[in-house]
CSV table of C-alpha atoms in Angstrom, one decimal:
chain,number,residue,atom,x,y,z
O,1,UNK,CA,-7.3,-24.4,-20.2
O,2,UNK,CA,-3.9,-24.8,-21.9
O,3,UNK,CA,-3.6,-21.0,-22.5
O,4,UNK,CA,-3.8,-20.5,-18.8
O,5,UNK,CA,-1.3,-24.1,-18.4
O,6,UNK,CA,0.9,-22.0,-20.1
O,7,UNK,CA,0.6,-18.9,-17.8
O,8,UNK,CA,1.9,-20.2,-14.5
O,9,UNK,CA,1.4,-17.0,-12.8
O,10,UNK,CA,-2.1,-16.1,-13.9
O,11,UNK,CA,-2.6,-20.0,-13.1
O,12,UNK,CA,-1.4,-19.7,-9.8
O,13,UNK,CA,-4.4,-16.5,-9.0
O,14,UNK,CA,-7.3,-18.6,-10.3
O,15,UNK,CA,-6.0,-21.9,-7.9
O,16,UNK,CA,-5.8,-19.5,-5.0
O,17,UNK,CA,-9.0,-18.0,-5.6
O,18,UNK,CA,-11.0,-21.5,-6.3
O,19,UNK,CA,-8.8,-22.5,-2.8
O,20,UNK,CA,-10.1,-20.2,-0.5
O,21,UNK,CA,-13.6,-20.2,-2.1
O,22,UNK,CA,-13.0,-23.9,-1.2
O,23,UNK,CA,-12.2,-23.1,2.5
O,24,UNK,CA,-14.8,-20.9,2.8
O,25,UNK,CA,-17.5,-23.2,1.7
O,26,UNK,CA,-16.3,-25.7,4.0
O,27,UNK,CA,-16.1,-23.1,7.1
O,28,UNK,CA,-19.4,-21.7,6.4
O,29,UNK,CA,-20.8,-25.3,6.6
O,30,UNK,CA,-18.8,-26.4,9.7
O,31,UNK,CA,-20.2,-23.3,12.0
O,32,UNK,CA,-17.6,-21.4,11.5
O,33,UNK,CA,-17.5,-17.4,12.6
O,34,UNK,CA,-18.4,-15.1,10.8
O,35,UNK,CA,-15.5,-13.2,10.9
O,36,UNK,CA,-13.0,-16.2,9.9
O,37,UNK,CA,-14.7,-16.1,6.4
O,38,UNK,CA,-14.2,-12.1,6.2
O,39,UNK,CA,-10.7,-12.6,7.5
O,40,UNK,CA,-9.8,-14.8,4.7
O,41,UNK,CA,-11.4,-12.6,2.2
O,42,UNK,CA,-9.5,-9.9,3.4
O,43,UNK,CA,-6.6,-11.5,3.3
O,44,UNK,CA,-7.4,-13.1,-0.6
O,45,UNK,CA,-8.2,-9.4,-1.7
O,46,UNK,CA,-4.9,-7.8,0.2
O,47,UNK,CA,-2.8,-11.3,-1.7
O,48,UNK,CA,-4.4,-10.2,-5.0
O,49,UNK,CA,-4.0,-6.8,-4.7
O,50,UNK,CA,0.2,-7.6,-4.0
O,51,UNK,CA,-0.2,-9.9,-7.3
O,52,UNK,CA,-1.2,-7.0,-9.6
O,53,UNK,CA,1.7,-4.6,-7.9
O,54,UNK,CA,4.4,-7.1,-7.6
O,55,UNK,CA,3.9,-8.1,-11.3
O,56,UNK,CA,5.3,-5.3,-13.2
O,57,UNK,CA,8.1,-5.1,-10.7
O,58,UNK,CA,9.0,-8.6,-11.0
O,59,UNK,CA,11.9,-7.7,-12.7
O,60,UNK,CA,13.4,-5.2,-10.4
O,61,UNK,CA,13.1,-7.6,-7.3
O,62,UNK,CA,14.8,-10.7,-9.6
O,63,UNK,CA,17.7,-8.3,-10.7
O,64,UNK,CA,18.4,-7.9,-6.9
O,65,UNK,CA,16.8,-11.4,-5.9
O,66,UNK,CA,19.7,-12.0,-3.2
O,67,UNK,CA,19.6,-8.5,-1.2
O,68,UNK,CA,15.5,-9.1,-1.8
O,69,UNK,CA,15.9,-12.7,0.1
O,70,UNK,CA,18.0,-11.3,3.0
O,71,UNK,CA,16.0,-8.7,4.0
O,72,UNK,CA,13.1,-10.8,3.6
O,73,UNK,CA,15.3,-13.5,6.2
O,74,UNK,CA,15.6,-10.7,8.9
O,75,UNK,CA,12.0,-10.7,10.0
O,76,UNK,CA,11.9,-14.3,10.0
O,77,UNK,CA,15.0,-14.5,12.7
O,78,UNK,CA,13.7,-11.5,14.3
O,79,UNK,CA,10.5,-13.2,14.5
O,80,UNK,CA,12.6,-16.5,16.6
O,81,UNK,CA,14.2,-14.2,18.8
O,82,UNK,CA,11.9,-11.6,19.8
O,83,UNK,CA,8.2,-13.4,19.3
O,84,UNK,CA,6.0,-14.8,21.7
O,85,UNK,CA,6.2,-17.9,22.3
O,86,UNK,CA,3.2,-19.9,22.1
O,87,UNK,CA,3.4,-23.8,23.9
O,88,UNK,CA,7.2,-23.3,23.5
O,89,UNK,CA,7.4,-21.8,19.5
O,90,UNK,CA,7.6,-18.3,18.5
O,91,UNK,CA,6.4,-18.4,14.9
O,92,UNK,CA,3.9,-15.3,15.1
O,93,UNK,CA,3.7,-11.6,15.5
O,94,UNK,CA,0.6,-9.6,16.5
O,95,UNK,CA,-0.7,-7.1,13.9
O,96,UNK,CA,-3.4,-5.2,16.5
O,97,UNK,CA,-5.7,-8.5,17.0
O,98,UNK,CA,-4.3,-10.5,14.2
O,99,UNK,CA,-1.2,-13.3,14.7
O,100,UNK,CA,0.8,-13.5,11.4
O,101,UNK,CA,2.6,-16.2,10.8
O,102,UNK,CA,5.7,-15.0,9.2
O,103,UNK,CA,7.2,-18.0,8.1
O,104,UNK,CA,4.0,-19.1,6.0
O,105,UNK,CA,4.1,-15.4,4.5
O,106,UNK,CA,7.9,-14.7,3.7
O,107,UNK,CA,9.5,-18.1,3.0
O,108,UNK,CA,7.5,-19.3,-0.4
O,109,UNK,CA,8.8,-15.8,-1.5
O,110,UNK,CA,12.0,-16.3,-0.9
O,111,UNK,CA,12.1,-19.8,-2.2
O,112,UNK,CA,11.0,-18.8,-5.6
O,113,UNK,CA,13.2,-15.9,-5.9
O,114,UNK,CA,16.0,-18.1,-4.8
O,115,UNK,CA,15.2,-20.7,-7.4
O,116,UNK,CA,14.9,-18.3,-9.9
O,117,UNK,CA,18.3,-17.1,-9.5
O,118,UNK,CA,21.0,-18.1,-6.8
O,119,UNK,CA,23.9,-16.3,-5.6
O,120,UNK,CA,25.8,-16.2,-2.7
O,121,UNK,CA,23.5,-13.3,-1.2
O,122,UNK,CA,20.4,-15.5,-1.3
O,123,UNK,CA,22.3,-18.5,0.0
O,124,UNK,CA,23.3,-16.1,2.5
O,125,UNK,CA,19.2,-15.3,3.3
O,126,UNK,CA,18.5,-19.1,3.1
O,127,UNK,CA,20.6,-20.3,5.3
O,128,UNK,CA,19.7,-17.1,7.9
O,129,UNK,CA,15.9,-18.2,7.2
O,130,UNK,CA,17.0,-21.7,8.0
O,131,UNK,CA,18.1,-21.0,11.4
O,132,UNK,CA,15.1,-19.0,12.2
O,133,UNK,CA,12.7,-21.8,11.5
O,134,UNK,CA,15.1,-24.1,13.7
O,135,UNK,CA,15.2,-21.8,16.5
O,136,UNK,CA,11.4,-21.1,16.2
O,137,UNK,CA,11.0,-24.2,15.9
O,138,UNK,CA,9.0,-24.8,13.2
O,139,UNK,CA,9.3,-28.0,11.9
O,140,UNK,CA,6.5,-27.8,9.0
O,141,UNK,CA,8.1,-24.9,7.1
O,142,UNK,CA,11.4,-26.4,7.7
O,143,UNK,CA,10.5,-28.7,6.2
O,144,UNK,CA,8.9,-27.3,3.2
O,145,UNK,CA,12.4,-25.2,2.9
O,146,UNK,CA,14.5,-28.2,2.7
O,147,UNK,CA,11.9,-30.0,-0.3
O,148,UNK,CA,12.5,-26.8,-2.0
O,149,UNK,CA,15.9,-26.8,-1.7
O,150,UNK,CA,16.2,-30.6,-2.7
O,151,UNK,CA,14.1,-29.8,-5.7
O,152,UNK,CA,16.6,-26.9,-6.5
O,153,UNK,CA,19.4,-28.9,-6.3
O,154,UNK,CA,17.6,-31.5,-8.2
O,155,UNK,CA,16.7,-29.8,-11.3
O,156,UNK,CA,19.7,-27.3,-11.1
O,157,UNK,CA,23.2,-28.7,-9.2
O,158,UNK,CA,25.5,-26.9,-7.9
O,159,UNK,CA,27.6,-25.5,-5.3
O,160,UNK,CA,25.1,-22.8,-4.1
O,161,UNK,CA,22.3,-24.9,-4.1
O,162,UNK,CA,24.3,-27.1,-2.6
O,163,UNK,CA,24.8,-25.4,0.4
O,164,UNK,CA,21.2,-23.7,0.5
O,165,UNK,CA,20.1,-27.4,1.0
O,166,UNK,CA,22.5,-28.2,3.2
O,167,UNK,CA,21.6,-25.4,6.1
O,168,UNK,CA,17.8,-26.4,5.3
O,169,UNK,CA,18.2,-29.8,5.7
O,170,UNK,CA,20.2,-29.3,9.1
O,171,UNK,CA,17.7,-26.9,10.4
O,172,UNK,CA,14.6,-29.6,9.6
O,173,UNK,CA,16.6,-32.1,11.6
O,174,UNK,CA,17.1,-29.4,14.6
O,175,UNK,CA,13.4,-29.1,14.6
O,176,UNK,CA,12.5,-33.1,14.9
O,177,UNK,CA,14.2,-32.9,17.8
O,178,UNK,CA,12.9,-30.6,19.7
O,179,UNK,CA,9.4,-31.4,20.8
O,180,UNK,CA,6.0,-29.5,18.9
O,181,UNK,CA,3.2,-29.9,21.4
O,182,UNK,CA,0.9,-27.1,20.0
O,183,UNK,CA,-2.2,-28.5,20.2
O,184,UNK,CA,-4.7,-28.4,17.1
O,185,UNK,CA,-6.7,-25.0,16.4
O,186,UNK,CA,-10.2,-25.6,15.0
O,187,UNK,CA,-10.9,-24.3,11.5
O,188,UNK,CA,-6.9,-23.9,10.9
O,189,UNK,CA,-5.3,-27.6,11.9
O,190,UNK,CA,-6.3,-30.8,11.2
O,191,UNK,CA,-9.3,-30.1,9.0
O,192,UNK,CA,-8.0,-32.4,5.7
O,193,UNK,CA,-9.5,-34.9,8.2
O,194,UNK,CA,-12.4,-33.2,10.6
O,195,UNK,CA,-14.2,-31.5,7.5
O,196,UNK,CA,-15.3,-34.3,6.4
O,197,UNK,CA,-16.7,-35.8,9.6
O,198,UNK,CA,-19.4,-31.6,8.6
O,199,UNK,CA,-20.1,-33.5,5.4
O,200,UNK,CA,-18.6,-35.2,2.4
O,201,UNK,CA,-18.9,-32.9,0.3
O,202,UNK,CA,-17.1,-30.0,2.8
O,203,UNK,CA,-14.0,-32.6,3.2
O,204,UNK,CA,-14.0,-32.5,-0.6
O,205,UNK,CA,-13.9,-29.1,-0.9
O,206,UNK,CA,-11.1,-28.9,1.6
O,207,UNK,CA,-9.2,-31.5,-0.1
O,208,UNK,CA,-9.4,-30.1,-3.8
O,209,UNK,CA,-8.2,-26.8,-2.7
O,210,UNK,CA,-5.5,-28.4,-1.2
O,211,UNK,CA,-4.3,-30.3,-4.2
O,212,UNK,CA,-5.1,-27.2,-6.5
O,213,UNK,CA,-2.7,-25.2,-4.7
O,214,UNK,CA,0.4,-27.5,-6.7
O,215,UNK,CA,-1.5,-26.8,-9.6
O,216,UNK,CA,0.9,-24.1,-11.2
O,217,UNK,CA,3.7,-26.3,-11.1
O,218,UNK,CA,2.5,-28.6,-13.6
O,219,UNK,CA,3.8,-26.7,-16.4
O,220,UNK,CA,7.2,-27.0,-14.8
O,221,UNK,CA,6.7,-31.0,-14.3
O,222,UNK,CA,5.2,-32.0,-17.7
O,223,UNK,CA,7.8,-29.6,-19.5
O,224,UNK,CA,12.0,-29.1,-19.4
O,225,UNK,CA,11.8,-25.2,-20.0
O,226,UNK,CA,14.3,-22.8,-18.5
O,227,UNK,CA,11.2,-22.3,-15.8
O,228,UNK,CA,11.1,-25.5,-14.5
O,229,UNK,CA,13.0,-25.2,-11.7
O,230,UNK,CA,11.2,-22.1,-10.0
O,231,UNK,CA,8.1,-23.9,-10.8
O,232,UNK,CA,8.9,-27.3,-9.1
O,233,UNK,CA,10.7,-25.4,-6.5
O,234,UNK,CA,7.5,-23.9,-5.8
O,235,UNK,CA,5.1,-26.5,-6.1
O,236,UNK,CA,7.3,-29.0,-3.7
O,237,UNK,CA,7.2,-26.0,-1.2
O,238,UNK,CA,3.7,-25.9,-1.2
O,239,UNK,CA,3.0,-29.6,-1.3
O,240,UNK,CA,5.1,-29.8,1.8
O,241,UNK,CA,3.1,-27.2,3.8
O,242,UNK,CA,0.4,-29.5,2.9
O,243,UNK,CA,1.5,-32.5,3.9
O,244,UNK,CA,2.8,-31.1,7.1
O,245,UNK,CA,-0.7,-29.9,7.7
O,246,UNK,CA,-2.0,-33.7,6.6
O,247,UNK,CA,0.2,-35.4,9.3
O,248,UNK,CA,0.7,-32.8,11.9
O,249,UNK,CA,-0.8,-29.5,13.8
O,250,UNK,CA,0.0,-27.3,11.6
O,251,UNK,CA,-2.2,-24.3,9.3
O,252,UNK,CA,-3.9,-26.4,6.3
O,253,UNK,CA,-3.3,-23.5,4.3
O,254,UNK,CA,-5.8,-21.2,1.9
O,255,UNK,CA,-8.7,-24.1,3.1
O,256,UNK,CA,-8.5,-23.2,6.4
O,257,UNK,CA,-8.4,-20.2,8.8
O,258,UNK,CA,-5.7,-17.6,8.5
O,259,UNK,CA,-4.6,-15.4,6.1
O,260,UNK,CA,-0.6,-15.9,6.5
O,261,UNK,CA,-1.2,-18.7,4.1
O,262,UNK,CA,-3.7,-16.9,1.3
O,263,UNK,CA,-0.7,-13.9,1.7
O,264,UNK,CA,2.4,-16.4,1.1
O,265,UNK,CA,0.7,-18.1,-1.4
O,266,UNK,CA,-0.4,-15.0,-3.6
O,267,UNK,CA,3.2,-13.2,-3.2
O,268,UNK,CA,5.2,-16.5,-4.2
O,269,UNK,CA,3.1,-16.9,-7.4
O,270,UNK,CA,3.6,-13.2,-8.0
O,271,UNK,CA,6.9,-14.1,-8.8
O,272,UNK,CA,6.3,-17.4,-10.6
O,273,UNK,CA,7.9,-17.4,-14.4
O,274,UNK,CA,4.7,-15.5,-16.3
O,275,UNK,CA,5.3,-18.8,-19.0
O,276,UNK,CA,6.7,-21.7,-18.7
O,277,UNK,CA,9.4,-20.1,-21.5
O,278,UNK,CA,10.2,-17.5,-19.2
O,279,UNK,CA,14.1,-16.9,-19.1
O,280,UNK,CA,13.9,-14.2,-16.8
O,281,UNK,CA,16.6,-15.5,-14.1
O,282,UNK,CA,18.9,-14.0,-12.4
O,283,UNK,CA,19.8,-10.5,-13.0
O,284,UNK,CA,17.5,-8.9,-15.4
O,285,UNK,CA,17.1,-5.6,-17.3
O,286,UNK,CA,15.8,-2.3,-15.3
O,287,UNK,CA,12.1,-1.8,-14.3
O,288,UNK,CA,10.3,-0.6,-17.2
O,289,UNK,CA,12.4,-2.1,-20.2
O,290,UNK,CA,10.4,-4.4,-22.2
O,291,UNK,CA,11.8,-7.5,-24.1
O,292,UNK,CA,10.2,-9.7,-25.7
O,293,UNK,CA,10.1,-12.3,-23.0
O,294,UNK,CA,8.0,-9.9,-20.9
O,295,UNK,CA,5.8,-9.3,-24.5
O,296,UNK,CA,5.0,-12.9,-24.8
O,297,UNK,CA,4.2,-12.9,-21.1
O,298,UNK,CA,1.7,-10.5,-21.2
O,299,UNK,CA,0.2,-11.6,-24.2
O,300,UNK,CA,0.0,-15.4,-22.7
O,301,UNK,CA,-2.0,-13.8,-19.5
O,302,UNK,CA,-4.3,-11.6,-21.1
O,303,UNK,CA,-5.3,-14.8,-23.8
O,304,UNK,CA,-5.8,-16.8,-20.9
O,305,UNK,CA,-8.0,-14.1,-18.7
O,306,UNK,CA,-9.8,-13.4,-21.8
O,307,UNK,CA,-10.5,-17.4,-22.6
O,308,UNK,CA,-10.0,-16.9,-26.2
């Protein structure tokens, strides 16, 4: 256990998997359909599948994290402007008979490359991202965004930060008030508190693979290594999606139906610091030169997988 404590990535693929194992136990229980459980096992094989890719590329996107965070903003304000709106919010874009969530799939990617490295590109993509989830509205990963970007600023001041916190901050109080009267979707919303009302022991399960899913930022809390920030960054995102999902109508994520959250998750821990040591920030060498950071990565990951 504290070989795989001190691999915050490989961590962060065992929480999601025990997560949506969770969910499904509880969604096979309540009645769910049939093919809610394949979608989220779709989605949890697609996730992990990204997580073995994105992992030797990490470098490459954190060498050009702030180009990497706007582009990534441009579907989330294309998503505002040209979505369908649903009950008055346009968070979601059909894929055939699927509705992604782009929000829940982009933004924990974007605020762990931003907290890994800031510049005035990324602040740039922050605050673009920050509109978009005003105009959506959508007041849960607004306010996830601006719990990230307080932790940022916490951990590491300054002026960028700053700012980043500042337009997600203003676009969290544009969304309270607006009004949010989407009304709760069974199997997705709401079920921290109806799963328990299938069984005890399904309202467990939902709520342990809520709480697991902050489980990768512990290295970053117990320790003050150059990763901290990224990893509290990251785990205050997360813990904010699931408190929004504890007190409002929004997607309980991994535990519940949907695989915009099982995608978001896996892709943000993707890019997680491989050890809480890592002092890979902010521009790094060219894909495919090794130092010995990325050594003592791998090494730290493979121990762990193997248990040894």
């Amino acid at each position: 256990m504290k070989r795989l404590l001190n691999a915050p990535r490989l961590f962060g693929l065992v929480c999601a998997v025990c997560a949506v194992m969770m969910g499904l136990a509880y969604m096979a229980a309540a009645g769910a359909p049939a093919r809610y459980l394949s979608l989220n096992v779709a989605a949890l094989t697609l996730g992990a599948g990204a997580w073995l890719g994105l992992g030797p590329t990490a470098g490459s996107w954190l060498a050009r994290n702030g180009q990497a965070i706007l582009a990534l903003s441009l579907p989330l304000i294309a998503t505002a402007l040209l979505g369908a709106p649903v009950d008055g919010a346009a968070r979601w874009v059909s894929v055939g008979p699927l509705s992604v969530q782009v929000s829940l799939v982009l933004l924990p990617t974007m605020i762990v490359l931003y907290a890994r490295g800031a510049d005035a590109l990324g602040t740039a993509g922050i605050a673009v991202a920050a509109l978009a989830l005003a105009l959506q509205p959508d007041r849960g990963m607004a306010a996830a965004l601006a719990a990230a970007m307080a932790t940022l600023l916490l951990t590491r001041p300054g002026r960028l930060p700053a700012l980043a916190f500042a337009a997600a901050a203003s676009a969290f109080a544009a969304t309270l008030l607006r009004p949010d009267a989407l009304p709760a979707v069974p199997f997705v919303d709401r079920i921290l508190y109806t799963a328990f009302t299938v069984h005890a022991a399904a309202g467990l399960a939902v709520l342990f693979g809520s709480l697991i899913l902050l489980a990768p930022a512990l290295p970053g809390a117990l320790r003050r290594e150059r990763a901290r920030p990224a990893l509290l960054a990251f785990g205050t995102c997360w813990a904010a999606v699931v408190a929004a999902a504890a007190l409002g109508n929004y997607p309980t994520p991994l535990v519940g139906y949907g695989g915009s959250a099982v995608l978001g998750y896996l892709l943000s821990v993707a890019l997680l610091p491989a050890s809480p040591r890592d002092t890979s920030t902010g521009p790094l060498p060219a894909t495919g030169t090794v130092t010995d950071e990325s050594r003592e990565s791998a090494a730290l990951e493979l121990s762990a997988l193997a248990g040894r």
